Amino acid sequence: MSVLNKNAEKKAKRDEQFTAAAYDPIDTRHHGAIHMPVYQNSLFAFETYAQFEQATKDLMHHHVYSRGNNPTVSYLEQKLADLEEADIAKCFASGMAAITAAILSVVGQGDHVVCVNQAYGPTKEFLGSYMTKFGVETTFIDGSKMENWSAAVRPNTKLLYLESPTSGFFELQNLRKCAELAKSIGAATIIDNTWATPLYQSPLKLGVDLVVHSISKYIGGHSDCIGGVVLGCKKVMEPLCNTEYMLFGGLMTPQTAALVSKGLRTLPLRMERHEASGLQVAEFMSSQPYVSRVNHPGLASHPQYELGLSQMSGSSSLFSFVSPEPVEKLKEWASRLKYFKIGVSWGGFESLVTVNQFISSEADGRPSTIVRLYVGMENPQDLIADLNQAWQAVSSLSQ
Ligand SMILES: *Cc1c(COP(=O)(O)O)cnc(C)c1O
């Protein structure tokens, strides 16, 4: 397909997403209330015993008890399923509740898992440490190379766990090829799609079985709630809803679902802004003398830029850079930033920074510093000026 056709297709898809996120038909059950009301109730009552018995046969499709199905939460689940083009979405109390439920829905005692070695820290801890008590063994690999996946799978491999891009070094995995490999050996694939959001990457269409998001990031978008979601086709989601969801009970509350539903309406607008500002700030950082490498999949300098274009339709605004400068100097620099606040998480209106030391294989095992920047809603020119003034200030200190 030509670049022009591809761009036109991308624009059409984005235009559709604006309407899908913002529009709902008028709901006369709620007097046309423009937001889905908060159903603040644990149970639902029935007029006849026959109706009650009918409903309790299928807790996922009837309103019986809010651990199964609450209308405010179901509303959000339907919106998310539509945006991700999934049959079913199920919301959870946190991203981790969603991730652990998804993993437990596909692995059992004695199974083997292959996971990207840069996956989200608590996910790695869950797989690499917690799950060993059920005899589940995980091999962690550099997921950017397809041959590492093929080499790591075993006869008892039941899951390939992906996170593309990863949220430290922003490496990608080839989603189509990983899904193909998994199918060929009878294993499942799960992807943490938090960075790209449901708007900019559709892994289900590329053959991945289950998608998870931390809703606490871009989807919620206002740093006001914690949540997660698992999405997939009916065949994999129905058992997950009836077991890992119902039995662990890590549910999303109706208040959280109402907040997230408001955030979701502006997701396409916010992501366009984050994409443009993120690229602008990342390009600026690429030109800085204290930066040896910028890790942003939307920059042509990213080693997997072409792969990114083939499986994502946009980029978001969390990226990192590697610096040969001492970690203490960069912590001082971070402390002098005005607009970038020091803090974990991302996806809200506010720009954020974290600084960490790591051992670089490229630099002969010497320690390097990795800085993660999250570009929020502020004017990118203000953010660039801020990054500059803080560096001038720490540089004059050390002279
Ligand atoms: C934050 C995050 C999670 C975990 O989500 P919580 O809502 O904090 O439990 C998982 N994956 C990625 C990539 C994240 O950034």
Short mmCIF file of C-alpha atoms and ligand atoms in Angstrom, two decimals:
data_model
loop_
_atom_site.label_atom_id
_atom_site.label_comp_id
_atom_site.label_asym_id
_atom_site.label_seq_id
_atom_site.Cartn_x
_atom_site.Cartn_y
_atom_site.Cartn_z
CA MET A 1 0.00 0.00 0.00
CA SER A 2 1.33 3.46 -0.85
CA VAL A 3 2.25 5.89 1.91
CA LEU A 4 -0.55 8.21 0.79
CA ASN A 5 -3.19 5.47 1.00
CA LYS A 6 -1.81 4.43 4.34
CA ASN A 7 -2.04 7.97 5.69
CA ALA A 8 -5.59 8.37 4.39
CA GLU A 9 -6.57 5.09 6.03
CA LYS A 10 -4.97 6.19 9.29
CA LYS A 11 -6.82 9.50 9.23
CA ALA A 12 -10.15 7.79 8.53
CA LYS A 13 -9.59 5.41 11.43
CA ARG A 14 -8.71 8.27 13.76
CA ASP A 15 -11.80 10.22 12.71
CA GLU A 16 -13.95 7.18 13.52
CA GLN A 17 -12.33 6.86 16.92
CA PHE A 18 -13.33 10.44 17.83
CA THR A 19 -17.01 9.62 17.32
CA ALA A 20 -16.76 6.19 18.94
CA ALA A 21 -15.22 7.71 22.07
CA ALA A 22 -17.46 10.79 22.34
CA TYR A 23 -20.87 9.63 21.11
CA ASP A 24 -23.58 7.61 22.82
CA PRO A 25 -27.21 7.38 21.69
CA ILE A 26 -29.72 9.04 24.03
CA ASP A 27 -30.60 6.61 26.80
CA THR A 28 -34.22 7.11 27.84
CA ARG A 29 -33.80 4.64 30.73
CA HIS A 30 -31.77 7.43 32.33
CA HIS A 31 -33.83 10.46 31.19
CA GLY A 32 -31.19 11.20 28.54
CA ALA A 33 -28.47 11.74 31.17
CA ILE A 34 -25.43 12.68 29.10
CA HIS A 35 -23.12 10.55 31.26
CA MET A 36 -23.87 7.01 32.33
CA PRO A 37 -25.15 7.34 35.93
CA VAL A 38 -23.29 5.67 38.80
CA TYR A 39 -25.20 2.54 39.84
CA GLN A 40 -24.11 2.60 43.47
CA ASN A 41 -25.60 -0.73 44.51
CA SER A 42 -24.28 -4.17 45.32
CA LEU A 43 -27.34 -6.25 44.36
CA PHE A 44 -30.32 -6.16 42.01
CA ALA A 45 -33.78 -7.41 43.09
CA PHE A 46 -36.40 -9.37 41.10
CA GLU A 47 -40.18 -9.42 41.09
CA THR A 48 -40.62 -13.12 40.54
CA TYR A 49 -38.57 -16.12 41.53
CA ALA A 50 -38.59 -17.34 37.94
CA GLN A 51 -36.86 -14.12 36.77
CA PHE A 52 -34.34 -14.41 39.59
CA GLU A 53 -33.48 -18.01 38.73
CA GLN A 54 -33.16 -17.19 35.07
CA ALA A 55 -30.72 -14.35 35.82
CA THR A 56 -28.55 -16.30 38.27
CA LYS A 57 -27.84 -18.89 35.56
CA ASP A 58 -25.76 -16.29 33.72
CA LEU A 59 -24.26 -13.70 36.05
CA MET A 60 -22.22 -12.08 33.29
CA HIS A 61 -25.20 -11.05 31.20
CA HIS A 62 -27.75 -10.27 33.91
CA HIS A 63 -27.70 -7.78 36.72
CA VAL A 64 -27.67 -9.86 39.89
CA TYR A 65 -24.67 -8.73 41.93
CA SER A 66 -22.11 -6.01 41.21
CA ARG A 67 -19.10 -8.34 41.41
CA GLY A 68 -20.46 -9.92 38.24
CA ASN A 69 -22.10 -7.14 36.33
CA ASN A 70 -22.73 -3.49 37.26
CA PRO A 71 -24.33 -1.25 34.61
CA THR A 72 -21.84 1.63 35.09
CA VAL A 73 -18.90 -0.75 34.73
CA SER A 74 -20.54 -2.65 31.82
CA TYR A 75 -21.01 0.64 30.00
CA LEU A 76 -17.26 1.33 30.17
CA GLU A 77 -16.48 -2.27 29.18
CA GLN A 78 -18.58 -1.93 26.04
CA LYS A 79 -16.90 1.35 25.05
CA LEU A 80 -13.46 -0.21 25.54
CA ALA A 81 -14.42 -3.35 23.60
CA ASP A 82 -15.61 -1.16 20.70
CA LEU A 83 -12.39 0.88 20.61
CA GLU A 84 -10.16 -2.21 20.78
CA GLU A 85 -12.47 -4.13 18.38
CA ALA A 86 -12.80 -6.97 20.91
CA ASP A 87 -15.87 -9.14 21.57
CA ILE A 88 -15.62 -8.70 25.33
CA ALA A 89 -13.81 -6.36 27.73
CA LYS A 90 -13.71 -6.94 31.47
CA CYS A 91 -12.57 -4.19 33.83
CA PHE A 92 -10.50 -4.84 36.96
CA ALA A 93 -9.38 -2.96 40.06
CA SER A 94 -5.93 -2.28 38.60
CA GLY A 95 -3.68 -3.08 35.68
CA MET A 96 -2.01 -5.76 37.80
CA ALA A 97 -5.37 -7.35 38.67
CA ALA A 98 -6.09 -7.53 34.92
CA ILE A 99 -2.63 -8.89 34.06
CA THR A 100 -2.60 -11.60 36.75
CA ALA A 101 -6.15 -12.70 35.85
CA ALA A 102 -5.20 -12.92 32.16
CA ILE A 103 -2.06 -14.96 32.90
CA LEU A 104 -3.86 -17.32 35.28
CA SER A 105 -6.58 -17.88 32.70
CA VAL A 106 -4.09 -19.51 30.32
CA VAL A 107 -1.41 -21.21 32.45
CA GLY A 108 -1.67 -24.12 34.88
CA GLN A 109 0.58 -26.17 37.08
CA GLY A 110 3.84 -27.19 35.46
CA ASP A 111 3.42 -24.96 32.39
CA HIS A 112 6.16 -22.86 30.85
CA VAL A 113 5.95 -19.18 29.87
CA VAL A 114 8.18 -17.06 27.64
CA CYS A 115 8.16 -13.36 28.55
CA VAL A 116 9.96 -10.23 27.32
CA ASN A 117 12.75 -9.40 29.75
CA GLN A 118 11.78 -5.74 29.88
CA ALA A 119 8.14 -6.29 30.83
CA TYR A 120 6.59 -4.17 33.59
CA GLY A 121 8.42 -4.96 36.88
CA PRO A 122 5.53 -6.41 38.92
CA THR A 123 4.49 -8.58 35.92
CA LYS A 124 8.01 -10.02 35.83
CA GLU A 125 7.91 -10.61 39.57
CA PHE A 126 4.56 -12.38 39.28
CA LEU A 127 5.79 -14.67 36.50
CA GLY A 128 9.40 -15.12 37.57
CA SER A 129 8.88 -15.51 41.28
CA TYR A 130 5.27 -15.87 42.48
CA MET A 131 4.17 -18.38 39.85
CA THR A 132 7.07 -20.75 40.65
CA LYS A 133 5.08 -21.94 43.65
CA PHE A 134 2.67 -23.55 41.17
CA GLY A 135 5.57 -25.05 39.24
CA VAL A 136 5.17 -22.50 36.44
CA GLU A 137 8.54 -21.61 34.98
CA THR A 138 9.22 -18.47 32.95
CA THR A 139 12.05 -17.81 30.52
CA PHE A 140 12.77 -14.11 30.05
CA ILE A 141 14.19 -13.13 26.67
CA ASP A 142 15.19 -10.12 24.59
CA GLY A 143 11.89 -10.05 22.71
CA SER A 144 13.10 -7.76 19.92
CA LYS A 145 14.64 -10.74 18.09
CA MET A 146 12.25 -13.35 16.71
CA GLU A 147 14.86 -16.14 16.94
CA ASN A 148 14.94 -15.70 20.74
CA TRP A 149 11.26 -16.60 20.94
CA SER A 150 11.67 -19.70 18.77
CA ALA A 151 14.70 -20.79 20.80
CA ALA A 152 12.93 -20.34 24.15
CA VAL A 153 9.71 -22.29 23.52
CA ARG A 154 9.40 -25.83 24.93
CA PRO A 155 6.85 -28.62 24.55
CA ASN A 156 5.05 -27.31 27.70
CA THR A 157 5.07 -23.62 26.72
CA LYS A 158 1.52 -22.33 27.17
CA LEU A 159 2.02 -18.56 27.00
CA LEU A 160 4.06 -15.95 25.15
CA TYR A 161 3.79 -12.73 27.17
CA LEU A 162 4.42 -9.52 25.21
CA GLU A 163 4.66 -5.85 26.08
CA SER A 164 5.23 -3.79 22.96
CA PRO A 165 6.73 -1.29 23.32
CA THR A 166 8.27 -1.99 26.71
CA SER A 167 8.02 0.97 29.06
CA GLY A 168 11.70 1.35 30.02
CA PHE A 169 13.70 0.97 26.81
CA PHE A 170 10.73 1.02 24.40
CA GLU A 171 11.67 -2.09 22.46
CA LEU A 172 9.09 -3.73 20.21
CA GLN A 173 8.16 -7.31 19.48
CA ASN A 174 6.88 -8.52 16.14
CA LEU A 175 3.25 -9.14 17.11
CA ARG A 176 2.23 -11.03 13.96
CA LYS A 177 5.17 -13.41 14.14
CA CYS A 178 4.85 -13.99 17.90
CA ALA A 179 1.15 -14.80 17.47
CA GLU A 180 1.97 -17.18 14.58
CA LEU A 181 4.64 -18.96 16.61
CA ALA A 182 2.29 -19.32 19.58
CA LYS A 183 -0.48 -20.77 17.37
CA SER A 184 1.94 -23.25 15.83
CA ILE A 185 2.79 -24.70 19.27
CA GLY A 186 -0.69 -24.44 20.83
CA ALA A 187 0.26 -21.60 23.21
CA ALA A 188 -1.62 -18.38 23.95
CA THR A 189 -0.38 -14.80 23.59
CA ILE A 190 -1.07 -11.90 25.94
CA ILE A 191 0.09 -8.35 25.28
CA ASP A 192 0.31 -5.38 27.63
CA ASN A 193 -0.87 -2.66 25.22
CA THR A 194 -0.82 0.22 27.71
CA TRP A 195 1.69 2.42 25.86
CA ALA A 196 -0.04 2.44 22.47
CA THR A 197 -3.60 2.57 23.92
CA PRO A 198 -6.55 0.91 22.12
CA LEU A 199 -6.29 3.72 19.54
CA TYR A 200 -2.78 3.21 18.17
CA GLN A 201 -2.29 -0.57 18.22
CA SER A 202 -4.85 -3.35 17.66
CA PRO A 203 -3.06 -6.58 18.61
CA LEU A 204 -6.21 -8.75 18.41
CA LYS A 205 -6.30 -8.07 14.68
CA LEU A 206 -2.69 -9.23 14.40
CA GLY A 207 -3.53 -12.58 15.99
CA VAL A 208 -2.79 -11.91 19.69
CA ASP A 209 -5.29 -13.68 22.00
CA LEU A 210 -5.64 -11.32 24.95
CA VAL A 211 -4.93 -7.62 25.39
CA VAL A 212 -4.42 -5.97 28.78
CA HIS A 213 -4.20 -2.28 29.65
CA SER A 214 -3.49 -0.37 32.78
CA ILE A 215 -6.41 2.05 32.75
CA SER A 216 -4.49 4.11 35.33
CA LYS A 217 -2.44 5.59 32.46
CA TYR A 218 -3.76 7.17 29.23
CA ILE A 219 -7.23 5.61 29.24
CA GLY A 220 -8.21 7.19 32.56
CA GLY A 221 -6.02 10.11 31.61
CA HIS A 222 -6.43 12.35 34.66
CA SER A 223 -4.28 10.66 37.33
CA ASP A 224 -7.40 10.21 39.44
CA CYS A 225 -7.98 6.45 39.40
CA ILE A 226 -6.42 2.99 39.22
CA GLY A 227 -7.89 0.35 36.95
CA GLY A 228 -7.22 -2.33 34.36
CA VAL A 229 -8.95 -4.16 31.53
CA VAL A 230 -8.62 -7.50 29.72
CA LEU A 231 -9.99 -7.78 26.17
CA GLY A 232 -10.38 -10.63 23.74
CA CYS A 233 -12.74 -12.85 21.79
CA LYS A 234 -15.73 -14.55 23.37
CA LYS A 235 -14.09 -17.95 23.48
CA VAL A 236 -11.20 -16.84 25.70
CA MET A 237 -13.00 -14.11 27.63
CA GLU A 238 -16.06 -16.05 28.79
CA PRO A 239 -14.11 -18.59 30.89
CA LEU A 240 -11.95 -15.75 32.27
CA CYS A 241 -15.07 -13.81 33.34
CA ASN A 242 -16.55 -16.85 35.07
CA THR A 243 -13.38 -17.89 36.89
CA GLU A 244 -10.46 -15.44 37.28
CA TYR A 245 -12.80 -12.45 37.37
CA MET A 246 -15.61 -13.88 39.52
CA LEU A 247 -13.43 -15.91 41.91
CA PHE A 248 -10.66 -13.39 42.62
CA GLY A 249 -13.17 -10.55 42.73
CA GLY A 250 -10.71 -7.82 41.72
CA LEU A 251 -13.52 -5.66 40.40
CA MET A 252 -13.57 -2.06 39.23
CA THR A 253 -15.93 0.06 41.34
CA PRO A 254 -18.79 1.96 39.64
CA GLN A 255 -17.31 5.32 40.73
CA THR A 256 -14.01 4.48 39.05
CA ALA A 257 -15.84 3.31 35.92
CA ALA A 258 -17.72 6.63 35.80
CA LEU A 259 -14.48 8.64 36.09
CA VAL A 260 -12.75 6.53 33.44
CA SER A 261 -15.77 6.85 31.12
CA LYS A 262 -15.43 10.64 31.24
CA GLY A 263 -11.70 10.39 30.57
CA LEU A 264 -12.31 8.03 27.66
CA ARG A 265 -14.39 10.57 25.73
CA THR A 266 -11.32 12.75 25.19
CA LEU A 267 -8.82 9.91 24.66
CA PRO A 268 -8.48 10.50 20.88
CA LEU A 269 -7.98 14.23 21.39
CA ARG A 270 -5.49 13.74 24.21
CA MET A 271 -3.50 11.13 22.30
CA GLU A 272 -3.09 13.38 19.25
CA ARG A 273 -1.68 16.09 21.49
CA HIS A 274 0.55 13.62 23.39
CA GLU A 275 1.81 12.13 20.13
CA ALA A 276 2.80 15.50 18.63
CA SER A 277 4.31 16.90 21.84
CA GLY A 278 6.09 13.65 22.69
CA LEU A 279 7.80 13.57 19.29
CA GLN A 280 8.77 17.23 19.55
CA VAL A 281 10.38 16.80 22.97
CA ALA A 282 12.02 13.48 21.97
CA GLU A 283 13.54 15.12 18.88
CA PHE A 284 14.86 17.94 21.01
CA MET A 285 16.44 15.48 23.47
CA SER A 286 18.13 13.67 20.54
CA SER A 287 20.16 16.82 19.93
CA GLN A 288 21.39 17.28 23.50
CA PRO A 289 25.08 16.73 24.33
CA TYR A 290 24.30 14.80 27.53
CA VAL A 291 22.08 12.30 25.68
CA SER A 292 23.66 9.26 24.01
CA ARG A 293 20.42 7.66 22.78
CA VAL A 294 16.70 8.45 22.77
CA ASN A 295 14.34 5.46 22.98
CA HIS A 296 11.12 6.48 21.25
CA PRO A 297 9.47 4.10 18.74
CA GLY A 298 8.06 7.08 16.78
CA LEU A 299 11.51 8.47 15.92
CA ALA A 300 13.10 7.29 12.67
CA SER A 301 16.31 6.72 14.69
CA HIS A 302 14.61 3.89 16.64
CA PRO A 303 16.16 0.58 15.46
CA GLN A 304 12.66 -0.94 15.05
CA TYR A 305 11.00 2.10 13.52
CA GLU A 306 9.81 0.18 10.44
CA LEU A 307 8.34 -2.64 12.54
CA GLY A 308 6.55 0.00 14.60
CA LEU A 309 5.01 1.51 11.44
CA SER A 310 3.81 -1.93 10.37
CA GLN A 311 1.94 -2.66 13.61
CA MET A 312 1.11 0.70 15.25
CA SER A 313 -0.84 3.61 13.81
CA GLY A 314 0.61 6.23 16.14
CA SER A 315 2.87 6.84 19.09
CA SER A 316 2.38 8.12 22.62
CA SER A 317 4.44 10.40 24.80
CA LEU A 318 6.37 8.22 27.24
CA PHE A 319 9.98 7.68 26.22
CA SER A 320 13.46 7.43 27.70
CA PHE A 321 16.97 8.55 27.01
CA VAL A 322 20.30 7.07 27.96
CA SER A 323 23.03 9.33 29.26
CA PRO A 324 26.70 8.75 30.08
CA GLU A 325 26.36 11.40 32.81
CA PRO A 326 26.44 10.25 36.46
CA VAL A 327 23.07 9.32 37.92
CA GLU A 328 23.48 11.85 40.76
CA LYS A 329 23.95 14.72 38.30
CA LEU A 330 20.78 13.73 36.45
CA LYS A 331 18.86 13.48 39.71
CA GLU A 332 19.98 17.05 40.47
CA TRP A 333 18.85 18.04 36.96
CA ALA A 334 15.45 16.37 37.54
CA SER A 335 15.08 18.20 40.86
CA ARG A 336 15.53 21.52 39.04
CA LEU A 337 12.82 20.87 36.46
CA LYS A 338 9.70 22.95 36.95
CA TYR A 339 7.12 21.38 34.63
CA PHE A 340 8.37 17.79 34.79
CA LYS A 341 7.42 16.57 38.25
CA ILE A 342 9.28 13.65 39.84
CA GLY A 343 6.86 10.75 40.06
CA VAL A 344 5.91 7.26 38.92
CA SER A 345 3.08 6.40 36.52
CA TRP A 346 2.05 8.46 33.46
CA GLY A 347 -0.89 9.14 31.15
CA GLY A 348 -2.30 12.19 32.97
CA PHE A 349 -2.14 15.89 32.09
CA GLU A 350 1.14 16.44 34.00
CA SER A 351 4.64 15.85 32.67
CA LEU A 352 6.81 13.50 34.74
CA VAL A 353 10.42 12.37 35.09
CA THR A 354 12.26 9.45 36.72
CA VAL A 355 16.01 8.76 36.75
CA ASN A 356 17.64 5.33 37.18
CA GLN A 357 21.03 3.75 36.89
CA PHE A 358 21.48 0.62 34.77
CA ILE A 359 24.35 -1.51 33.52
CA SER A 360 24.73 -1.07 29.79
CA SER A 361 25.92 -3.99 27.70
CA GLU A 362 27.01 -1.55 24.95
CA ALA A 363 29.23 0.46 27.29
CA ASP A 364 31.35 -2.57 28.39
CA GLY A 365 29.24 -3.15 31.48
CA ARG A 366 29.82 0.38 32.81
CA PRO A 367 26.85 2.03 34.53
CA SER A 368 24.78 4.41 32.44
CA THR A 369 21.81 6.49 33.42
CA ILE A 370 18.34 6.06 31.99
CA VAL A 371 15.86 8.89 32.26
CA ARG A 372 12.18 8.34 31.55
CA LEU A 373 10.21 11.38 30.45
CA TYR A 374 6.46 11.56 30.22
CA VAL A 375 5.20 14.48 28.12
CA GLY A 376 1.89 15.80 29.39
CA MET A 377 -0.45 18.51 28.15
CA GLU A 378 1.76 21.57 28.71
CA ASN A 379 3.09 23.59 25.78
CA PRO A 380 6.02 21.52 24.42
CA GLN A 381 8.04 24.71 23.98
CA ASP A 382 7.72 25.37 27.72
CA LEU A 383 8.81 21.79 28.40
CA ILE A 384 11.85 22.13 26.14
CA ALA A 385 12.81 25.43 27.79
CA ASP A 386 12.44 23.74 31.16
CA LEU A 387 14.72 20.83 30.19
CA ASN A 388 17.26 23.39 28.97
CA GLN A 389 17.25 25.67 32.01
CA ALA A 390 17.68 22.71 34.38
CA TRP A 391 20.66 21.41 32.39
CA GLN A 392 22.27 24.89 32.28
CA ALA A 393 21.82 25.10 36.04
CA VAL A 394 23.46 21.73 36.84
CA SER A 395 26.23 22.30 34.31
CA SER A 396 27.21 25.61 35.91
CA LEU A 397 27.28 23.85 39.31
CA SER A 398 29.81 21.25 38.17
CA GLN A 399 32.18 23.75 36.50
C1 LIG B 1 1.26 0.91 35.29
C2 LIG B 1 1.46 -0.24 34.42
C3 LIG B 1 0.94 -1.49 34.73
C4 LIG B 1 0.20 -1.78 36.02
O1 LIG B 1 -0.96 -1.08 36.13
P1 LIG B 1 -1.62 -0.69 37.55
O2 LIG B 1 -2.90 -0.05 37.16
O3 LIG B 1 -0.65 0.24 38.23
O4 LIG B 1 -1.78 -1.96 38.32
C5 LIG B 1 1.12 -2.52 33.82
N1 LIG B 1 1.80 -2.34 32.68
C6 LIG B 1 2.35 -1.15 32.36
C7 LIG B 1 3.07 -1.02 31.06
C8 LIG B 1 2.20 -0.07 33.21
O5 LIG B 1 2.74 1.10 32.88
#
